[in-house]
Amino acid sequence: EEENEHVEDCITIQTGIMIRDCQKKLIEFCKKDASYRRYDLEKVEQDNELTREDVQLGNRMVARMGPLVIESVISRTTMINLVLEHIAPGTGISDKHVPWLAIEQLFSATLGPEVGPARATKILHKKRPALIPILDSVVLSYCKVAWSDDLRSESEASKMTAYVKVIKIDVDNNLDVLENIIQASALKLTPVRAFDILLWGYSGEYERNFGRPPVWKR
C-alpha cells in the first residue's frame, strides 16, 4: 500500500526524469516562493478583456515590465481580446479538442518589442489558467529538448504553440497524479500550473540553466 501511495505521488516527464513526492514539493514551493501568494492567488476574470491590471499582474511573477512595455501590451489589447473570444473560459490543456490555432494567434497578438514568451505567458496564464503554461527560460529549455522537430524557421508564436503541445503531453500523461495532489493539498492551482512548478523547481532544469538552485531552495 505504501508503494502504491508513493507511485501516485510521482510524475515522469518526457526526458525520463521522475519527480517524486510531488504533493510535498508543491506545498513547499507555494509556501516559500512568493509568486503563489502574489500571483497565483490573485483573482483575475476569465473573460475576453485583458485589462491594465491583468497585464501589471505579470510583474508579480518577476516579469519586470516597465511602464513603456506595459503600454505596448495595452496598445495590442484590441487584437488580444478578439482572439480571447475564440478560447472559451475554462478551456484546459488536457481537453480533447484544444484550440491550437487560437492559441498561436493569441501568442502572436501578445508578443512584441521586449515581450517574449516569458512575459507573454505570465500575462496570459491568468486569463486562461487551465490552458496557458508559463514559458519562462527554464520551461522553454525543457520544451526545446522534448520537441524533436526543427522549429528554426517558425515564428515565435508558432514555436510557443509547439512548446504548449509538449506541456500538454506531460500534463496528459500525469493528469491523475496532478489532479489528486492539487485536491489533497487544497492549493489554488490548475494541473498545467502545478506541472509548471514541478518542472521549474524540481526537475533539475533550473540548476542546469543557472548552475544553482532557486533562491528559496538555497
PDB file of C-alpha atoms in Angstrom:
ATOM      1  CA  GLU A   1       0.000   0.000   0.000  1.00  0.00           C
ATOM      2  CA  GLU A   2       2.817   2.412   0.845  1.00  0.00           C
ATOM      3  CA  GLU A   3       4.444   1.685  -2.514  1.00  0.00           C
ATOM      4  CA  ASN A   4       1.202   2.490  -4.358  1.00  0.00           C
ATOM      5  CA  GLU A   5       0.850   5.756  -2.482  1.00  0.00           C
ATOM      6  CA  HIS A   6       4.420   6.632  -3.427  1.00  0.00           C
ATOM      7  CA  VAL A   7       3.847   5.898  -7.119  1.00  0.00           C
ATOM      8  CA  GLU A   8       0.701   8.040  -7.110  1.00  0.00           C
ATOM      9  CA  ASP A   9       2.768  10.977  -5.843  1.00  0.00           C
ATOM     10  CA  CYS A  10       5.316  10.848  -8.687  1.00  0.00           C
ATOM     11  CA  ILE A  11       5.300  12.216 -12.192  1.00  0.00           C
ATOM     12  CA  THR A  12       7.580  11.258 -15.058  1.00  0.00           C
ATOM     13  CA  ILE A  13       8.444  13.814 -17.739  1.00  0.00           C
ATOM     14  CA  GLN A  14       9.388  13.157 -21.350  1.00  0.00           C
ATOM     15  CA  THR A  15      13.127  13.263 -20.722  1.00  0.00           C
ATOM     16  CA  GLY A  16      12.689  10.259 -18.415  1.00  0.00           C
ATOM     17  CA  ILE A  17      13.175  12.192 -15.193  1.00  0.00           C
ATOM     18  CA  MET A  18      10.887  11.180 -12.330  1.00  0.00           C
ATOM     19  CA  ILE A  19       9.835  13.849  -9.857  1.00  0.00           C
ATOM     20  CA  ARG A  20       8.912  12.229  -6.549  1.00  0.00           C
ATOM     21  CA  ASP A  21       6.927  13.499  -3.545  1.00  0.00           C
ATOM     22  CA  CYS A  22       5.046  15.953  -5.728  1.00  0.00           C
ATOM     23  CA  GLN A  23       2.465  16.990  -3.147  1.00  0.00           C
ATOM     24  CA  LYS A  24       5.156  17.833  -0.608  1.00  0.00           C
ATOM     25  CA  LYS A  25       7.103  19.762  -3.234  1.00  0.00           C
ATOM     26  CA  LEU A  26       4.102  21.743  -4.441  1.00  0.00           C
ATOM     27  CA  ILE A  27       3.294  22.729  -0.874  1.00  0.00           C
ATOM     28  CA  GLU A  28       6.930  23.673  -0.277  1.00  0.00           C
ATOM     29  CA  PHE A  29       7.021  25.868  -3.375  1.00  0.00           C
ATOM     30  CA  CYS A  30       3.753  27.621  -2.574  1.00  0.00           C
ATOM     31  CA  LYS A  31       4.923  28.278   0.978  1.00  0.00           C
ATOM     32  CA  LYS A  32       8.429  29.507   0.156  1.00  0.00           C
ATOM     33  CA  ASP A  33       8.080  31.186  -3.235  1.00  0.00           C
ATOM     34  CA  ALA A  34       6.208  34.491  -3.095  1.00  0.00           C
ATOM     35  CA  SER A  35       4.734  34.024  -6.570  1.00  0.00           C
ATOM     36  CA  TYR A  36       1.993  31.748  -5.236  1.00  0.00           C
ATOM     37  CA  ARG A  37       0.707  34.388  -2.822  1.00  0.00           C
ATOM     38  CA  ARG A  38       1.316  37.382  -5.059  1.00  0.00           C
ATOM     39  CA  TYR A  39       0.308  35.894  -8.420  1.00  0.00           C
ATOM     40  CA  ASP A  40      -1.450  32.533  -8.284  1.00  0.00           C
ATOM     41  CA  LEU A  41      -3.894  33.531  -5.546  1.00  0.00           C
ATOM     42  CA  GLU A  42      -4.849  36.806  -7.246  1.00  0.00           C
ATOM     43  CA  LYS A  43      -8.324  36.643  -8.766  1.00  0.00           C
ATOM     44  CA  VAL A  44      -8.489  37.567 -12.448  1.00  0.00           C
ATOM     45  CA  GLU A  45     -11.666  37.457 -14.503  1.00  0.00           C
ATOM     46  CA  GLN A  46     -11.508  34.737 -17.147  1.00  0.00           C
ATOM     47  CA  ASP A  47     -13.321  36.930 -19.623  1.00  0.00           C
ATOM     48  CA  ASN A  48     -12.329  38.254 -23.028  1.00  0.00           C
ATOM     49  CA  GLU A  49     -10.933  41.584 -21.868  1.00  0.00           C
ATOM     50  CA  LEU A  50      -7.273  41.961 -20.940  1.00  0.00           C
ATOM     51  CA  THR A  51      -7.074  44.954 -18.604  1.00  0.00           C
ATOM     52  CA  ARG A  52      -4.147  47.064 -17.485  1.00  0.00           C
ATOM     53  CA  GLU A  53      -4.357  45.389 -14.076  1.00  0.00           C
ATOM     54  CA  ASP A  54      -4.170  41.974 -15.733  1.00  0.00           C
ATOM     55  CA  VAL A  55      -1.009  43.000 -17.569  1.00  0.00           C
ATOM     56  CA  GLN A  56       0.572  44.519 -14.466  1.00  0.00           C
ATOM     57  CA  LEU A  57      -0.064  41.302 -12.538  1.00  0.00           C
ATOM     58  CA  GLY A  58       2.663  39.690 -14.630  1.00  0.00           C
ATOM     59  CA  ASN A  59       5.173  41.735 -12.649  1.00  0.00           C
ATOM     60  CA  ARG A  60       4.235  39.741  -9.556  1.00  0.00           C
ATOM     61  CA  MET A  61       5.785  36.799 -11.381  1.00  0.00           C
ATOM     62  CA  VAL A  62       9.021  38.732 -11.927  1.00  0.00           C
ATOM     63  CA  ALA A  63       8.090  39.836 -15.453  1.00  0.00           C
ATOM     64  CA  ARG A  64       9.906  43.127 -14.736  1.00  0.00           C
ATOM     65  CA  MET A  65       7.841  45.151 -17.181  1.00  0.00           C
ATOM     66  CA  GLY A  66       8.340  48.893 -17.012  1.00  0.00           C
ATOM     67  CA  PRO A  67       5.666  51.457 -17.961  1.00  0.00           C
ATOM     68  CA  LEU A  68       6.645  51.551 -21.641  1.00  0.00           C
ATOM     69  CA  VAL A  69       6.465  47.776 -22.008  1.00  0.00           C
ATOM     70  CA  ILE A  70       3.096  47.687 -20.251  1.00  0.00           C
ATOM     71  CA  GLU A  71       1.805  50.422 -22.561  1.00  0.00           C
ATOM     72  CA  SER A  72       2.978  48.463 -25.593  1.00  0.00           C
ATOM     73  CA  VAL A  73       0.933  45.459 -24.459  1.00  0.00           C
ATOM     74  CA  ILE A  74      -2.082  47.665 -23.746  1.00  0.00           C
ATOM     75  CA  SER A  75      -1.830  49.014 -27.292  1.00  0.00           C
ATOM     76  CA  ARG A  76      -2.351  45.456 -28.570  1.00  0.00           C
ATOM     77  CA  THR A  77      -5.309  44.538 -26.362  1.00  0.00           C
ATOM     78  CA  THR A  78      -7.907  45.068 -29.099  1.00  0.00           C
ATOM     79  CA  MET A  79      -6.427  42.182 -31.070  1.00  0.00           C
ATOM     80  CA  ILE A  80      -5.699  40.151 -27.922  1.00  0.00           C
ATOM     81  CA  ASN A  81      -9.317  40.489 -26.798  1.00  0.00           C
ATOM     82  CA  LEU A  82     -10.627  39.452 -30.208  1.00  0.00           C
ATOM     83  CA  VAL A  83      -8.595  36.251 -30.039  1.00  0.00           C
ATOM     84  CA  LEU A  84      -9.651  35.550 -26.447  1.00  0.00           C
ATOM     85  CA  GLU A  85     -13.228  35.364 -27.741  1.00  0.00           C
ATOM     86  CA  HIS A  86     -12.233  32.182 -29.575  1.00  0.00           C
ATOM     87  CA  ILE A  87     -10.894  30.484 -26.441  1.00  0.00           C
ATOM     88  CA  ALA A  88     -13.702  29.682 -24.037  1.00  0.00           C
ATOM     89  CA  PRO A  89     -13.088  30.388 -20.342  1.00  0.00           C
ATOM     90  CA  GLY A  90     -12.284  27.145 -18.580  1.00  0.00           C
ATOM     91  CA  THR A  91     -10.634  25.600 -21.632  1.00  0.00           C
ATOM     92  CA  GLY A  92      -7.998  23.178 -20.362  1.00  0.00           C
ATOM     93  CA  ILE A  93      -4.758  21.904 -21.791  1.00  0.00           C
ATOM     94  CA  SER A  94      -5.939  18.330 -21.253  1.00  0.00           C
ATOM     95  CA  ASP A  95      -9.182  18.839 -23.183  1.00  0.00           C
ATOM     96  CA  LYS A  96      -9.718  16.513 -26.130  1.00  0.00           C
ATOM     97  CA  HIS A  97     -10.010  19.445 -28.521  1.00  0.00           C
ATOM     98  CA  VAL A  98      -7.541  22.255 -27.827  1.00  0.00           C
ATOM     99  CA  PRO A  99      -7.899  25.444 -29.932  1.00  0.00           C
ATOM    100  CA  TRP A 100      -4.332  25.408 -31.244  1.00  0.00           C
ATOM    101  CA  LEU A 101      -4.869  27.995 -33.968  1.00  0.00           C
ATOM    102  CA  ALA A 102      -6.413  30.438 -31.499  1.00  0.00           C
ATOM    103  CA  ILE A 103      -3.557  29.833 -29.057  1.00  0.00           C
ATOM    104  CA  GLU A 104      -0.997  30.671 -31.733  1.00  0.00           C
ATOM    105  CA  GLN A 105      -2.980  33.773 -32.698  1.00  0.00           C
ATOM    106  CA  LEU A 106      -3.159  34.796 -29.040  1.00  0.00           C
ATOM    107  CA  PHE A 107       0.595  34.495 -28.670  1.00  0.00           C
ATOM    108  CA  SER A 108       1.142  36.407 -31.899  1.00  0.00           C
ATOM    109  CA  ALA A 109      -1.121  39.225 -30.701  1.00  0.00           C
ATOM    110  CA  THR A 110       0.614  39.476 -27.317  1.00  0.00           C
ATOM    111  CA  LEU A 111       4.258  39.238 -28.390  1.00  0.00           C
ATOM    112  CA  GLY A 112       6.036  42.462 -29.256  1.00  0.00           C
ATOM    113  CA  PRO A 113       9.104  44.577 -28.515  1.00  0.00           C
ATOM    114  CA  GLU A 114      10.503  43.423 -25.153  1.00  0.00           C
ATOM    115  CA  VAL A 115       7.605  40.975 -24.748  1.00  0.00           C
ATOM    116  CA  GLY A 116       8.830  37.448 -25.402  1.00  0.00           C
ATOM    117  CA  PRO A 117       7.438  34.059 -24.353  1.00  0.00           C
ATOM    118  CA  ALA A 118       8.005  34.519 -20.610  1.00  0.00           C
ATOM    119  CA  ARG A 119       6.305  37.897 -20.301  1.00  0.00           C
ATOM    120  CA  ALA A 120       3.529  36.969 -22.724  1.00  0.00           C
ATOM    121  CA  THR A 121       2.581  33.800 -20.862  1.00  0.00           C
ATOM    122  CA  LYS A 122       2.857  35.434 -17.436  1.00  0.00           C
ATOM    123  CA  ILE A 123       0.229  37.877 -18.692  1.00  0.00           C
ATOM    124  CA  LEU A 124      -1.980  35.316 -20.441  1.00  0.00           C
ATOM    125  CA  HIS A 125      -1.871  32.462 -17.907  1.00  0.00           C
ATOM    126  CA  LYS A 126      -4.250  34.217 -15.532  1.00  0.00           C
ATOM    127  CA  LYS A 127      -6.816  34.789 -18.298  1.00  0.00           C
ATOM    128  CA  ARG A 128      -6.848  31.094 -19.223  1.00  0.00           C
ATOM    129  CA  PRO A 129      -5.168  29.415 -16.234  1.00  0.00           C
ATOM    130  CA  ALA A 130      -6.079  25.842 -17.184  1.00  0.00           C
ATOM    131  CA  LEU A 131      -4.666  26.230 -20.691  1.00  0.00           C
ATOM    132  CA  ILE A 132      -1.642  28.530 -20.866  1.00  0.00           C
ATOM    133  CA  PRO A 133       1.586  27.409 -19.148  1.00  0.00           C
ATOM    134  CA  ILE A 134       4.233  29.913 -18.113  1.00  0.00           C
ATOM    135  CA  LEU A 135       7.005  29.550 -20.671  1.00  0.00           C
ATOM    136  CA  ASP A 136       9.955  31.104 -18.884  1.00  0.00           C
ATOM    137  CA  SER A 137      13.538  30.259 -19.817  1.00  0.00           C
ATOM    138  CA  VAL A 138      13.654  27.153 -17.597  1.00  0.00           C
ATOM    139  CA  VAL A 139      10.461  25.652 -19.001  1.00  0.00           C
ATOM    140  CA  LEU A 140      11.493  26.594 -22.545  1.00  0.00           C
ATOM    141  CA  SER A 141      14.821  24.840 -22.062  1.00  0.00           C
ATOM    142  CA  TYR A 142      12.993  21.606 -21.289  1.00  0.00           C
ATOM    143  CA  CYS A 143      10.479  22.030 -24.111  1.00  0.00           C
ATOM    144  CA  LYS A 144      13.227  22.544 -26.686  1.00  0.00           C
ATOM    145  CA  VAL A 145      14.751  19.206 -25.698  1.00  0.00           C
ATOM    146  CA  ALA A 146      11.409  17.389 -25.654  1.00  0.00           C
ATOM    147  CA  TRP A 147      10.244  18.768 -29.029  1.00  0.00           C
ATOM    148  CA  SER A 148      12.023  16.822 -31.742  1.00  0.00           C
ATOM    149  CA  ASP A 149      11.099  18.778 -34.883  1.00  0.00           C
ATOM    150  CA  ASP A 150      13.166  21.656 -36.271  1.00  0.00           C
ATOM    151  CA  LEU A 151      11.458  24.950 -35.389  1.00  0.00           C
ATOM    152  CA  ARG A 152      14.165  27.348 -36.555  1.00  0.00           C
ATOM    153  CA  SER A 153      12.124  28.636 -39.486  1.00  0.00           C
ATOM    154  CA  GLU A 154       8.938  29.044 -37.447  1.00  0.00           C
ATOM    155  CA  SER A 155       7.593  32.270 -35.936  1.00  0.00           C
ATOM    156  CA  GLU A 156       7.937  32.857 -32.204  1.00  0.00           C
ATOM    157  CA  ALA A 157       4.205  32.295 -31.743  1.00  0.00           C
ATOM    158  CA  SER A 158       4.407  29.005 -33.641  1.00  0.00           C
ATOM    159  CA  LYS A 159       7.333  27.860 -31.503  1.00  0.00           C
ATOM    160  CA  MET A 160       5.438  28.741 -28.334  1.00  0.00           C
ATOM    161  CA  THR A 161       2.429  26.763 -29.527  1.00  0.00           C
ATOM    162  CA  ALA A 162       4.655  23.751 -30.153  1.00  0.00           C
ATOM    163  CA  TYR A 163       6.012  24.064 -26.624  1.00  0.00           C
ATOM    164  CA  VAL A 164       2.487  24.170 -25.195  1.00  0.00           C
ATOM    165  CA  LYS A 165       1.923  20.879 -27.042  1.00  0.00           C
ATOM    166  CA  VAL A 166       4.967  19.496 -25.218  1.00  0.00           C
ATOM    167  CA  ILE A 167       3.471  20.538 -21.887  1.00  0.00           C
ATOM    168  CA  LYS A 168       0.118  19.018 -22.898  1.00  0.00           C
ATOM    169  CA  ILE A 169       1.735  15.616 -23.401  1.00  0.00           C
ATOM    170  CA  ASP A 170       3.244  15.760 -19.914  1.00  0.00           C
ATOM    171  CA  VAL A 171       0.051  17.004 -18.274  1.00  0.00           C
ATOM    172  CA  ASP A 172      -1.997  14.328 -20.060  1.00  0.00           C
ATOM    173  CA  ASN A 173       0.472  11.614 -19.037  1.00  0.00           C
ATOM    174  CA  ASN A 174       0.392  12.697 -15.390  1.00  0.00           C
ATOM    175  CA  LEU A 175      -3.095  14.169 -15.099  1.00  0.00           C
ATOM    176  CA  ASP A 176      -4.441  11.834 -12.406  1.00  0.00           C
ATOM    177  CA  VAL A 177      -1.454  12.496 -10.159  1.00  0.00           C
ATOM    178  CA  LEU A 178      -1.595  16.255 -10.716  1.00  0.00           C
ATOM    179  CA  GLU A 179      -5.320  16.460 -10.001  1.00  0.00           C
ATOM    180  CA  ASN A 180      -5.025  14.259  -6.911  1.00  0.00           C
ATOM    181  CA  ILE A 181      -2.191  16.212  -5.321  1.00  0.00           C
ATOM    182  CA  ILE A 182      -3.896  19.537  -6.018  1.00  0.00           C
ATOM    183  CA  GLN A 183      -7.056  18.283  -4.350  1.00  0.00           C
ATOM    184  CA  ALA A 184      -5.190  16.755  -1.413  1.00  0.00           C
ATOM    185  CA  SER A 185      -3.138  19.889  -0.788  1.00  0.00           C
ATOM    186  CA  ALA A 186      -6.065  22.309  -1.314  1.00  0.00           C
ATOM    187  CA  LEU A 187      -3.804  24.576  -3.354  1.00  0.00           C
ATOM    188  CA  LYS A 188      -5.381  27.022  -5.811  1.00  0.00           C
ATOM    189  CA  LEU A 189      -3.633  25.675  -8.897  1.00  0.00           C
ATOM    190  CA  THR A 190      -4.600  24.133 -12.212  1.00  0.00           C
ATOM    191  CA  PRO A 191      -2.854  20.972 -13.452  1.00  0.00           C
ATOM    192  CA  VAL A 192      -0.885  22.940 -16.047  1.00  0.00           C
ATOM    193  CA  ARG A 193       0.362  25.386 -13.415  1.00  0.00           C
ATOM    194  CA  ALA A 194       1.183  22.577 -10.982  1.00  0.00           C
ATOM    195  CA  PHE A 195       3.207  20.862 -13.694  1.00  0.00           C
ATOM    196  CA  ASP A 196       4.959  24.142 -14.497  1.00  0.00           C
ATOM    197  CA  ILE A 197       6.013  24.485 -10.856  1.00  0.00           C
ATOM    198  CA  LEU A 198       7.253  20.909 -10.544  1.00  0.00           C
ATOM    199  CA  LEU A 199       9.192  21.160 -13.801  1.00  0.00           C
ATOM    200  CA  TRP A 200      10.646  24.568 -12.933  1.00  0.00           C
ATOM    201  CA  GLY A 201      11.605  23.865  -9.357  1.00  0.00           C
ATOM    202  CA  TYR A 202      12.212  20.141  -9.045  1.00  0.00           C
ATOM    203  CA  SER A 203      13.271  18.570 -12.356  1.00  0.00           C
ATOM    204  CA  GLY A 204      16.841  19.881 -12.168  1.00  0.00           C
ATOM    205  CA  GLU A 205      16.218  22.072 -15.222  1.00  0.00           C
ATOM    206  CA  TYR A 206      16.684  25.280 -13.224  1.00  0.00           C
ATOM    207  CA  GLU A 207      20.045  24.123 -11.901  1.00  0.00           C
ATOM    208  CA  ARG A 208      21.156  23.079 -15.384  1.00  0.00           C
ATOM    209  CA  ASN A 209      20.332  26.544 -16.702  1.00  0.00           C
ATOM    210  CA  PHE A 210      21.721  28.681 -13.894  1.00  0.00           C
ATOM    211  CA  GLY A 211      24.220  26.468 -12.085  1.00  0.00           C
ATOM    212  CA  ARG A 212      22.494  26.962  -8.746  1.00  0.00           C
ATOM    213  CA  PRO A 213      19.089  26.174  -7.195  1.00  0.00           C
ATOM    214  CA  PRO A 214      16.250  28.723  -6.980  1.00  0.00           C
ATOM    215  CA  VAL A 215      16.613  31.303  -4.206  1.00  0.00           C
ATOM    216  CA  TRP A 216      14.050  29.652  -1.933  1.00  0.00           C
ATOM    217  CA  LYS A 217      15.933  26.312  -2.066  1.00  0.00           C
ATOM    218  CA  ARG A 218      19.312  27.710  -1.025  1.00  0.00           C
TER     219      ARG A 218
END
